[in-house]
Amino acid sequence: MPWKPDWSQLAPDPRLDPYRHRAAALSRDGVAVGTLCAEPDHLTTQASGHLWWRSFSPQREFLKLWITIDGRQTDAWTDGPELDMDLENWSRGIFLFGGEPYACTWFDDSQSAKPRKQLGID
């Protein structure tokens, strides 16, 4: 039994590929109001055991989010059923936050560099 998880066993989630290390422009009623940055990360939980008798849940990826709307910044993460819903919405160009829908337009890698740098992600 391992002391900590063996991350070499982590299989990347291909659904996250369009959003890995990417930023999106957010708008409300056609007016730019902010940005969204998505950064992949991974997690597992200790399922059982103590000290060297540990076992872990299946490893999975999730997304950390940096959100700037109307000049206010916050962060969040999305995983599990919420991630499924977010991915579906993002594929349709929608970002839901605080119960409010925003139009989101995902940038390519080069366009994503500036908002990521401003937030200190890179």
Short mmCIF file of N, CA, C and O in Angstrom, two decimals:
data_model
loop_
_atom_site.label_atom_id
_atom_site.label_comp_id
_atom_site.label_asym_id
_atom_site.label_seq_id
_atom_site.Cartn_x
_atom_site.Cartn_y
_atom_site.Cartn_z
N MET A 1 0.84 -1.18 0.00
CA MET A 1 0.00 0.00 0.00
C MET A 1 0.89 1.25 0.00
O MET A 1 1.84 1.32 0.75
N PRO A 2 0.57 2.24 -0.81
CA PRO A 2 1.41 3.44 -0.92
C PRO A 2 1.10 4.48 0.16
O PRO A 2 0.00 4.53 0.70
N TRP A 3 2.11 5.30 0.44
CA TRP A 3 1.93 6.44 1.34
C TRP A 3 1.11 7.53 0.66
O TRP A 3 0.36 8.25 1.29
N LYS A 4 1.34 7.69 -0.63
CA LYS A 4 0.63 8.72 -1.39
C LYS A 4 0.28 8.16 -2.77
O LYS A 4 0.85 7.15 -3.20
N PRO A 5 -0.63 8.80 -3.48
CA PRO A 5 -1.07 8.28 -4.77
C PRO A 5 0.06 8.28 -5.80
O PRO A 5 0.95 9.14 -5.78
N ASP A 6 -0.01 7.35 -6.72
CA ASP A 6 0.92 7.28 -7.84
C ASP A 6 0.28 8.03 -9.01
O ASP A 6 -0.58 7.49 -9.71
N TRP A 7 0.71 9.28 -9.20
CA TRP A 7 0.06 10.13 -10.21
C TRP A 7 0.38 9.69 -11.64
O TRP A 7 -0.24 10.15 -12.58
N SER A 8 1.33 8.77 -11.81
CA SER A 8 1.62 8.29 -13.16
C SER A 8 0.44 7.50 -13.72
O SER A 8 0.37 7.25 -14.92
N GLN A 9 -0.48 7.10 -12.87
CA GLN A 9 -1.66 6.35 -13.29
C GLN A 9 -2.80 7.25 -13.75
O GLN A 9 -3.83 6.76 -14.22
N LEU A 10 -2.64 8.57 -13.61
CA LEU A 10 -3.71 9.50 -13.98
C LEU A 10 -3.88 9.54 -15.49
O LEU A 10 -2.93 9.81 -16.23
N ALA A 11 -5.09 9.29 -15.94
CA ALA A 11 -5.42 9.39 -17.36
C ALA A 11 -6.06 10.75 -17.60
O ALA A 11 -7.09 11.06 -17.01
N PRO A 12 -5.46 11.59 -18.46
CA PRO A 12 -6.06 12.90 -18.74
C PRO A 12 -7.48 12.76 -19.28
O PRO A 12 -7.77 11.85 -20.05
N ASP A 13 -8.34 13.66 -18.85
CA ASP A 13 -9.73 13.67 -19.30
C ASP A 13 -9.79 14.42 -20.63
O ASP A 13 -9.61 15.63 -20.66
N PRO A 14 -10.04 13.74 -21.74
CA PRO A 14 -10.03 14.41 -23.05
C PRO A 14 -11.10 15.49 -23.19
O PRO A 14 -10.96 16.39 -24.02
N ARG A 15 -12.15 15.45 -22.36
CA ARG A 15 -13.19 16.49 -22.44
C ARG A 15 -12.65 17.85 -22.05
O ARG A 15 -13.21 18.88 -22.42
N LEU A 16 -11.54 17.87 -21.28
CA LEU A 16 -10.98 19.14 -20.82
C LEU A 16 -10.04 19.78 -21.84
O LEU A 16 -9.66 20.94 -21.69
N ASP A 17 -9.66 19.03 -22.87
CA ASP A 17 -8.66 19.51 -23.82
C ASP A 17 -8.94 20.89 -24.41
O ASP A 17 -8.03 21.72 -24.50
N PRO A 18 -10.18 21.21 -24.82
CA PRO A 18 -10.41 22.55 -25.40
C PRO A 18 -10.24 23.70 -24.40
O PRO A 18 -10.15 24.85 -24.80
N TYR A 19 -10.19 23.38 -23.10
CA TYR A 19 -10.18 24.43 -22.07
C TYR A 19 -8.89 24.45 -21.24
O TYR A 19 -8.72 25.34 -20.42
N ARG A 20 -8.00 23.50 -21.44
CA ARG A 20 -6.76 23.43 -20.67
C ARG A 20 -5.92 24.68 -20.88
O ARG A 20 -5.58 25.02 -22.01
N HIS A 21 -5.59 25.35 -19.78
CA HIS A 21 -4.73 26.53 -19.81
C HIS A 21 -5.28 27.62 -20.73
O HIS A 21 -4.52 28.36 -21.34
N ARG A 22 -6.59 27.71 -20.82
CA ARG A 22 -7.22 28.67 -21.72
C ARG A 22 -8.00 29.71 -20.94
O ARG A 22 -8.42 29.50 -19.81
N ALA A 23 -8.23 30.83 -21.61
CA ALA A 23 -9.05 31.91 -21.08
C ALA A 23 -10.22 32.15 -22.02
O ALA A 23 -10.17 31.77 -23.19
N ALA A 24 -11.25 32.76 -21.48
CA ALA A 24 -12.43 33.10 -22.28
C ALA A 24 -12.86 34.52 -21.94
O ALA A 24 -12.71 34.97 -20.80
N ALA A 25 -13.39 35.21 -22.94
CA ALA A 25 -13.99 36.52 -22.72
C ALA A 25 -15.43 36.30 -22.28
O ALA A 25 -16.14 35.47 -22.85
N LEU A 26 -15.86 37.02 -21.26
CA LEU A 26 -17.23 36.93 -20.77
C LEU A 26 -17.97 38.21 -21.14
O LEU A 26 -17.42 39.31 -21.00
N SER A 27 -19.20 38.06 -21.58
CA SER A 27 -20.01 39.24 -21.90
C SER A 27 -21.44 39.03 -21.44
O SER A 27 -21.91 37.91 -21.28
N ARG A 28 -22.08 40.17 -21.19
CA ARG A 28 -23.47 40.20 -20.77
C ARG A 28 -24.19 41.16 -21.71
O ARG A 28 -23.79 42.32 -21.83
N ASP A 29 -25.21 40.68 -22.38
CA ASP A 29 -25.96 41.50 -23.35
C ASP A 29 -25.04 42.16 -24.37
O ASP A 29 -25.21 43.33 -24.72
N GLY A 30 -24.04 41.41 -24.83
CA GLY A 30 -23.13 41.90 -25.86
C GLY A 30 -22.04 42.84 -25.38
O GLY A 30 -21.26 43.33 -26.19
N VAL A 31 -21.98 43.10 -24.08
CA VAL A 31 -20.96 44.00 -23.52
C VAL A 31 -19.94 43.18 -22.74
O VAL A 31 -20.31 42.38 -21.87
N ALA A 32 -18.66 43.36 -23.04
CA ALA A 32 -17.59 42.63 -22.34
C ALA A 32 -17.60 43.00 -20.86
O ALA A 32 -17.62 44.18 -20.51
N VAL A 33 -17.60 41.97 -20.00
CA VAL A 33 -17.64 42.22 -18.56
C VAL A 33 -16.52 41.53 -17.79
O VAL A 33 -16.35 41.77 -16.60
N GLY A 34 -15.75 40.66 -18.47
CA GLY A 34 -14.69 39.99 -17.73
C GLY A 34 -14.07 38.83 -18.46
O GLY A 34 -14.23 38.68 -19.67
N THR A 35 -13.35 38.02 -17.69
CA THR A 35 -12.67 36.86 -18.24
C THR A 35 -12.83 35.66 -17.32
O THR A 35 -13.11 35.79 -16.13
N LEU A 36 -12.62 34.52 -17.91
CA LEU A 36 -12.62 33.24 -17.21
C LEU A 36 -11.35 32.52 -17.63
O LEU A 36 -11.04 32.45 -18.82
N CYS A 37 -10.58 32.02 -16.67
CA CYS A 37 -9.39 31.22 -16.98
C CYS A 37 -9.56 29.85 -16.35
O CYS A 37 -10.00 29.74 -15.21
N ALA A 38 -9.25 28.81 -17.12
CA ALA A 38 -9.39 27.43 -16.66
C ALA A 38 -8.03 26.76 -16.62
O ALA A 38 -7.26 26.84 -17.58
N GLU A 39 -7.74 26.13 -15.51
CA GLU A 39 -6.46 25.46 -15.30
C GLU A 39 -6.74 24.03 -14.80
O GLU A 39 -7.40 23.86 -13.78
N PRO A 40 -6.25 23.01 -15.50
CA PRO A 40 -6.50 21.64 -15.04
C PRO A 40 -5.67 21.32 -13.81
O PRO A 40 -4.57 21.82 -13.62
N ASP A 41 -6.22 20.48 -12.97
CA ASP A 41 -5.51 19.95 -11.81
C ASP A 41 -6.05 18.54 -11.59
O ASP A 41 -6.93 18.10 -12.31
N HIS A 42 -5.53 17.85 -10.61
CA HIS A 42 -5.95 16.47 -10.38
C HIS A 42 -6.14 16.23 -8.90
O HIS A 42 -5.58 16.94 -8.06
N LEU A 43 -6.94 15.22 -8.60
CA LEU A 43 -7.19 14.90 -7.20
C LEU A 43 -7.55 13.44 -7.03
O LEU A 43 -7.91 12.75 -7.97
N THR A 44 -7.42 13.02 -5.81
CA THR A 44 -7.87 11.71 -5.35
C THR A 44 -8.14 11.87 -3.86
O THR A 44 -7.72 12.87 -3.26
N THR A 45 -8.83 10.95 -3.28
CA THR A 45 -9.06 10.99 -1.84
C THR A 45 -8.60 9.67 -1.24
O THR A 45 -8.59 8.63 -1.91
N GLN A 46 -8.24 9.72 0.01
CA GLN A 46 -7.87 8.49 0.70
C GLN A 46 -9.15 7.72 0.97
O GLN A 46 -10.05 8.21 1.66
N ALA A 47 -9.25 6.53 0.43
CA ALA A 47 -10.46 5.73 0.58
C ALA A 47 -10.47 4.94 1.88
O ALA A 47 -11.50 4.75 2.50
N SER A 48 -9.29 4.48 2.29
CA SER A 48 -9.21 3.71 3.52
C SER A 48 -7.76 3.61 3.96
O SER A 48 -6.85 4.00 3.24
N GLY A 49 -7.57 3.08 5.14
CA GLY A 49 -6.24 2.80 5.63
C GLY A 49 -5.68 3.86 6.53
O GLY A 49 -6.29 4.90 6.78
N HIS A 50 -4.48 3.56 7.00
CA HIS A 50 -3.77 4.43 7.93
C HIS A 50 -2.28 4.19 7.71
O HIS A 50 -1.85 3.06 7.48
N LEU A 51 -1.51 5.25 7.79
CA LEU A 51 -0.06 5.16 7.58
C LEU A 51 0.24 4.46 6.26
O LEU A 51 -0.15 4.93 5.22
N TRP A 52 0.93 3.34 6.27
CA TRP A 52 1.33 2.69 5.03
C TRP A 52 0.25 1.78 4.45
O TRP A 52 0.43 1.18 3.40
N TRP A 53 -0.89 1.65 5.11
CA TRP A 53 -1.98 0.80 4.63
C TRP A 53 -3.07 1.62 3.93
O TRP A 53 -4.24 1.38 4.11
N ARG A 54 -2.67 2.57 3.19
CA ARG A 54 -3.63 3.46 2.54
C ARG A 54 -4.07 2.94 1.18
O ARG A 54 -3.30 2.32 0.46
N SER A 55 -5.30 3.26 0.84
CA SER A 55 -5.77 3.07 -0.53
C SER A 55 -6.50 4.35 -0.94
O SER A 55 -7.01 5.08 -0.10
N PHE A 56 -6.53 4.60 -2.23
CA PHE A 56 -7.04 5.87 -2.74
C PHE A 56 -8.15 5.65 -3.76
O PHE A 56 -8.20 4.63 -4.44
N SER A 57 -9.02 6.64 -3.85
CA SER A 57 -10.08 6.62 -4.86
C SER A 57 -9.45 6.77 -6.24
O SER A 57 -8.29 7.18 -6.36
N PRO A 58 -10.20 6.46 -7.29
CA PRO A 58 -9.66 6.68 -8.64
C PRO A 58 -9.26 8.15 -8.82
O PRO A 58 -9.95 9.06 -8.36
N GLN A 59 -8.16 8.34 -9.49
CA GLN A 59 -7.67 9.70 -9.74
C GLN A 59 -8.48 10.33 -10.87
O GLN A 59 -8.92 9.64 -11.78
N ARG A 60 -8.63 11.65 -10.78
CA ARG A 60 -9.38 12.34 -11.82
C ARG A 60 -8.89 13.77 -11.94
O ARG A 60 -8.27 14.31 -11.04
N GLU A 61 -9.19 14.35 -13.09
CA GLU A 61 -8.88 15.75 -13.32
C GLU A 61 -10.11 16.60 -13.02
O GLU A 61 -11.24 16.14 -13.14
N PHE A 62 -9.85 17.84 -12.64
CA PHE A 62 -10.90 18.84 -12.49
C PHE A 62 -10.33 20.15 -12.99
O PHE A 62 -9.17 20.21 -13.39
N LEU A 63 -11.13 21.20 -13.00
CA LEU A 63 -10.66 22.50 -13.46
C LEU A 63 -10.74 23.54 -12.35
O LEU A 63 -11.77 23.66 -11.69
N LYS A 64 -9.63 24.25 -12.15
CA LYS A 64 -9.63 25.42 -11.29
C LYS A 64 -9.99 26.61 -12.18
O LYS A 64 -9.54 26.69 -13.31
N LEU A 65 -10.82 27.49 -11.66
CA LEU A 65 -11.30 28.63 -12.44
C LEU A 65 -10.91 29.94 -11.77
O LEU A 65 -11.06 30.08 -10.57
N TRP A 66 -10.42 30.88 -12.57
CA TRP A 66 -10.19 32.25 -12.11
C TRP A 66 -11.18 33.11 -12.88
O TRP A 66 -11.18 33.13 -14.11
N ILE A 67 -12.03 33.80 -12.15
CA ILE A 67 -13.16 34.52 -12.74
C ILE A 67 -13.03 36.00 -12.40
O ILE A 67 -12.86 36.36 -11.24
N THR A 68 -13.12 36.84 -13.42
CA THR A 68 -13.16 38.29 -13.24
C THR A 68 -14.43 38.79 -13.93
O THR A 68 -14.58 38.61 -15.14
N ILE A 69 -15.34 39.36 -13.14
CA ILE A 69 -16.58 39.90 -13.69
C ILE A 69 -16.81 41.27 -13.06
O ILE A 69 -16.77 41.41 -11.84
N ASP A 70 -17.02 42.27 -13.92
CA ASP A 70 -17.26 43.64 -13.47
C ASP A 70 -16.16 44.12 -12.50
O ASP A 70 -16.43 44.78 -11.49
N GLY A 71 -14.92 43.75 -12.80
CA GLY A 71 -13.77 44.20 -12.01
C GLY A 71 -13.54 43.43 -10.72
O GLY A 71 -12.56 43.66 -10.03
N ARG A 72 -14.41 42.48 -10.39
CA ARG A 72 -14.23 41.67 -9.17
C ARG A 72 -13.67 40.31 -9.54
O ARG A 72 -14.15 39.68 -10.48
N GLN A 73 -12.69 39.87 -8.76
CA GLN A 73 -12.06 38.59 -9.03
C GLN A 73 -12.42 37.57 -7.95
O GLN A 73 -12.55 37.91 -6.78
N THR A 74 -12.58 36.34 -8.40
CA THR A 74 -12.80 35.23 -7.49
C THR A 74 -12.24 33.98 -8.13
O THR A 74 -11.87 33.98 -9.30
N ASP A 75 -12.16 32.94 -7.35
CA ASP A 75 -11.75 31.66 -7.93
C ASP A 75 -12.73 30.59 -7.48
O ASP A 75 -13.48 30.77 -6.53
N ALA A 76 -12.71 29.50 -8.21
CA ALA A 76 -13.62 28.39 -7.94
C ALA A 76 -13.01 27.15 -8.57
O ALA A 76 -11.95 27.21 -9.20
N TRP A 77 -13.69 26.04 -8.41
CA TRP A 77 -13.30 24.84 -9.12
C TRP A 77 -14.55 24.10 -9.53
O TRP A 77 -15.62 24.29 -8.97
N THR A 78 -14.40 23.27 -10.55
CA THR A 78 -15.53 22.52 -11.06
C THR A 78 -15.12 21.07 -11.23
O THR A 78 -14.05 20.78 -11.77
N ASP A 79 -15.96 20.16 -10.71
CA ASP A 79 -15.65 18.74 -10.69
C ASP A 79 -16.96 17.95 -10.67
O ASP A 79 -18.01 18.50 -10.32
N GLY A 80 -16.90 16.71 -11.03
CA GLY A 80 -18.07 15.82 -10.95
C GLY A 80 -19.22 16.28 -11.84
O GLY A 80 -19.01 16.76 -12.95
N PRO A 81 -20.44 16.15 -11.33
CA PRO A 81 -21.62 16.54 -12.13
C PRO A 81 -21.61 18.02 -12.52
O PRO A 81 -22.09 18.38 -13.60
N GLU A 82 -21.06 18.87 -11.66
CA GLU A 82 -20.96 20.29 -11.99
C GLU A 82 -20.04 20.50 -13.20
O GLU A 82 -20.33 21.32 -14.08
N LEU A 83 -18.93 19.77 -13.25
CA LEU A 83 -18.03 19.84 -14.39
C LEU A 83 -18.74 19.39 -15.66
O LEU A 83 -18.61 20.03 -16.71
N ASP A 84 -19.50 18.31 -15.57
CA ASP A 84 -20.26 17.84 -16.74
C ASP A 84 -21.18 18.95 -17.27
O ASP A 84 -21.24 19.20 -18.48
N MET A 85 -21.89 19.62 -16.36
CA MET A 85 -22.80 20.69 -16.75
C MET A 85 -22.02 21.87 -17.34
O MET A 85 -22.42 22.45 -18.36
N ASP A 86 -20.91 22.24 -16.69
CA ASP A 86 -20.11 23.36 -17.19
C ASP A 86 -19.59 23.07 -18.60
O ASP A 86 -19.65 23.94 -19.48
N LEU A 87 -19.06 21.88 -18.82
CA LEU A 87 -18.53 21.54 -20.15
C LEU A 87 -19.62 21.61 -21.21
O LEU A 87 -19.38 22.09 -22.32
N GLU A 88 -20.81 21.16 -20.87
CA GLU A 88 -21.93 21.24 -21.82
C GLU A 88 -22.26 22.70 -22.13
O GLU A 88 -22.45 23.08 -23.28
N ASN A 89 -22.35 23.53 -21.09
CA ASN A 89 -22.65 24.95 -21.29
C ASN A 89 -21.55 25.64 -22.08
O ASN A 89 -21.83 26.44 -22.99
N TRP A 90 -20.29 25.38 -21.74
CA TRP A 90 -19.18 26.04 -22.43
C TRP A 90 -19.16 25.68 -23.91
O TRP A 90 -18.81 26.51 -24.75
N SER A 91 -19.51 24.45 -24.23
CA SER A 91 -19.53 24.04 -25.65
C SER A 91 -20.59 24.83 -26.42
O SER A 91 -20.50 24.95 -27.64
N ARG A 92 -21.58 25.36 -25.70
CA ARG A 92 -22.62 26.19 -26.32
C ARG A 92 -22.34 27.68 -26.16
O ARG A 92 -23.17 28.51 -26.50
N GLY A 93 -21.16 28.03 -25.56
CA GLY A 93 -20.79 29.43 -25.40
C GLY A 93 -21.45 30.11 -24.22
O GLY A 93 -21.65 31.33 -24.24
N ILE A 94 -21.78 29.35 -23.18
CA ILE A 94 -22.45 29.90 -22.00
C ILE A 94 -21.64 29.59 -20.75
O ILE A 94 -21.16 28.47 -20.57
N PHE A 95 -21.49 30.58 -19.88
CA PHE A 95 -20.87 30.39 -18.57
C PHE A 95 -21.88 30.85 -17.52
O PHE A 95 -22.33 31.99 -17.54
N LEU A 96 -22.27 29.94 -16.63
CA LEU A 96 -23.21 30.27 -15.55
C LEU A 96 -22.41 30.56 -14.29
O LEU A 96 -21.59 29.74 -13.87
N PHE A 97 -22.68 31.72 -13.69
CA PHE A 97 -21.99 32.08 -12.45
C PHE A 97 -22.96 32.88 -11.59
O PHE A 97 -23.53 33.87 -12.05
N GLY A 98 -23.14 32.44 -10.37
CA GLY A 98 -24.06 33.11 -9.47
C GLY A 98 -25.48 33.14 -10.00
O GLY A 98 -26.22 34.09 -9.74
N GLY A 99 -25.85 32.12 -10.76
CA GLY A 99 -27.19 32.05 -11.32
C GLY A 99 -27.40 32.91 -12.55
O GLY A 99 -28.49 32.94 -13.10
N GLU A 100 -26.36 33.62 -12.98
CA GLU A 100 -26.49 34.50 -14.14
C GLU A 100 -25.71 33.92 -15.32
O GLU A 100 -24.55 33.52 -15.16
N PRO A 101 -26.33 33.89 -16.51
CA PRO A 101 -25.61 33.40 -17.68
C PRO A 101 -24.78 34.51 -18.33
O PRO A 101 -25.20 35.66 -18.42
N TYR A 102 -23.59 34.14 -18.75
CA TYR A 102 -22.71 35.03 -19.50
C TYR A 102 -22.34 34.33 -20.80
O TYR A 102 -22.17 33.11 -20.82
N ALA A 103 -22.21 35.10 -21.86
CA ALA A 103 -21.68 34.55 -23.10
C ALA A 103 -20.18 34.39 -22.91
O ALA A 103 -19.52 35.28 -22.37
N CYS A 104 -19.65 33.24 -23.30
CA CYS A 104 -18.20 33.05 -23.19
C CYS A 104 -17.63 32.64 -24.54
O CYS A 104 -18.18 31.78 -25.23
N THR A 105 -16.55 33.30 -24.89
CA THR A 105 -15.84 33.03 -26.13
C THR A 105 -14.43 32.63 -25.76
O THR A 105 -13.67 33.44 -25.20
N TRP A 106 -14.08 31.37 -26.03
CA TRP A 106 -12.77 30.85 -25.63
C TRP A 106 -11.68 31.33 -26.56
O TRP A 106 -11.84 31.34 -27.77
N PHE A 107 -10.57 31.75 -25.97
CA PHE A 107 -9.40 32.21 -26.71
C PHE A 107 -8.53 31.02 -27.12
O PHE A 107 -8.59 29.96 -26.49
N ASP A 108 -7.67 31.24 -28.11
CA ASP A 108 -6.66 30.25 -28.42
C ASP A 108 -5.49 30.42 -27.45
O ASP A 108 -5.54 31.28 -26.55
N ASP A 109 -4.46 29.61 -27.60
CA ASP A 109 -3.33 29.65 -26.66
C ASP A 109 -2.67 31.03 -26.58
O ASP A 109 -2.40 31.53 -25.49
N SER A 110 -2.42 31.65 -27.73
CA SER A 110 -1.73 32.94 -27.70
C SER A 110 -2.60 34.04 -27.09
O SER A 110 -2.11 34.89 -26.36
N GLN A 111 -3.90 34.03 -27.38
CA GLN A 111 -4.80 35.02 -26.81
C GLN A 111 -4.99 34.80 -25.31
O GLN A 111 -5.26 35.74 -24.57
N SER A 112 -4.85 33.56 -24.86
CA SER A 112 -5.03 33.23 -23.44
C SER A 112 -3.86 33.69 -22.59
O SER A 112 -3.99 33.84 -21.37
N ALA A 113 -2.72 33.94 -23.21
CA ALA A 113 -1.50 34.27 -22.46
C ALA A 113 -1.66 35.55 -21.64
O ALA A 113 -1.23 35.60 -20.48
N LYS A 114 -2.26 36.59 -22.21
CA LYS A 114 -2.35 37.87 -21.50
C LYS A 114 -3.21 37.78 -20.23
O LYS A 114 -2.75 38.18 -19.15
N PRO A 115 -4.45 37.28 -20.29
CA PRO A 115 -5.23 37.19 -19.05
C PRO A 115 -4.59 36.26 -18.01
O PRO A 115 -4.64 36.54 -16.82
N ARG A 116 -3.95 35.19 -18.46
CA ARG A 116 -3.29 34.28 -17.53
C ARG A 116 -2.12 34.99 -16.84
O ARG A 116 -1.93 34.83 -15.64
N LYS A 117 -1.38 35.77 -17.59
CA LYS A 117 -0.25 36.50 -17.01
C LYS A 117 -0.74 37.55 -16.02
O LYS A 117 -0.16 37.74 -14.94
N GLN A 118 -1.82 38.26 -16.38
CA GLN A 118 -2.37 39.28 -15.47
C GLN A 118 -2.80 38.67 -14.13
O GLN A 118 -2.71 39.32 -13.09
N LEU A 119 -3.27 37.43 -14.16
CA LEU A 119 -3.71 36.77 -12.94
C LEU A 119 -2.56 36.04 -12.22
O LEU A 119 -2.75 35.51 -11.14
N GLY A 120 -1.39 36.02 -12.85
CA GLY A 120 -0.25 35.35 -12.24
C GLY A 120 -0.31 33.83 -12.33
O GLY A 120 0.32 33.14 -11.54
N ILE A 121 -1.07 33.32 -13.29
CA ILE A 121 -1.19 31.87 -13.45
C ILE A 121 0.07 31.29 -14.07
O ILE A 121 0.50 30.22 -13.71
N ASP A 122 0.66 32.02 -15.01
CA ASP A 122 1.90 31.53 -15.65
C ASP A 122 3.11 31.93 -14.84
O ASP A 122 3.21 32.89 -14.21
#
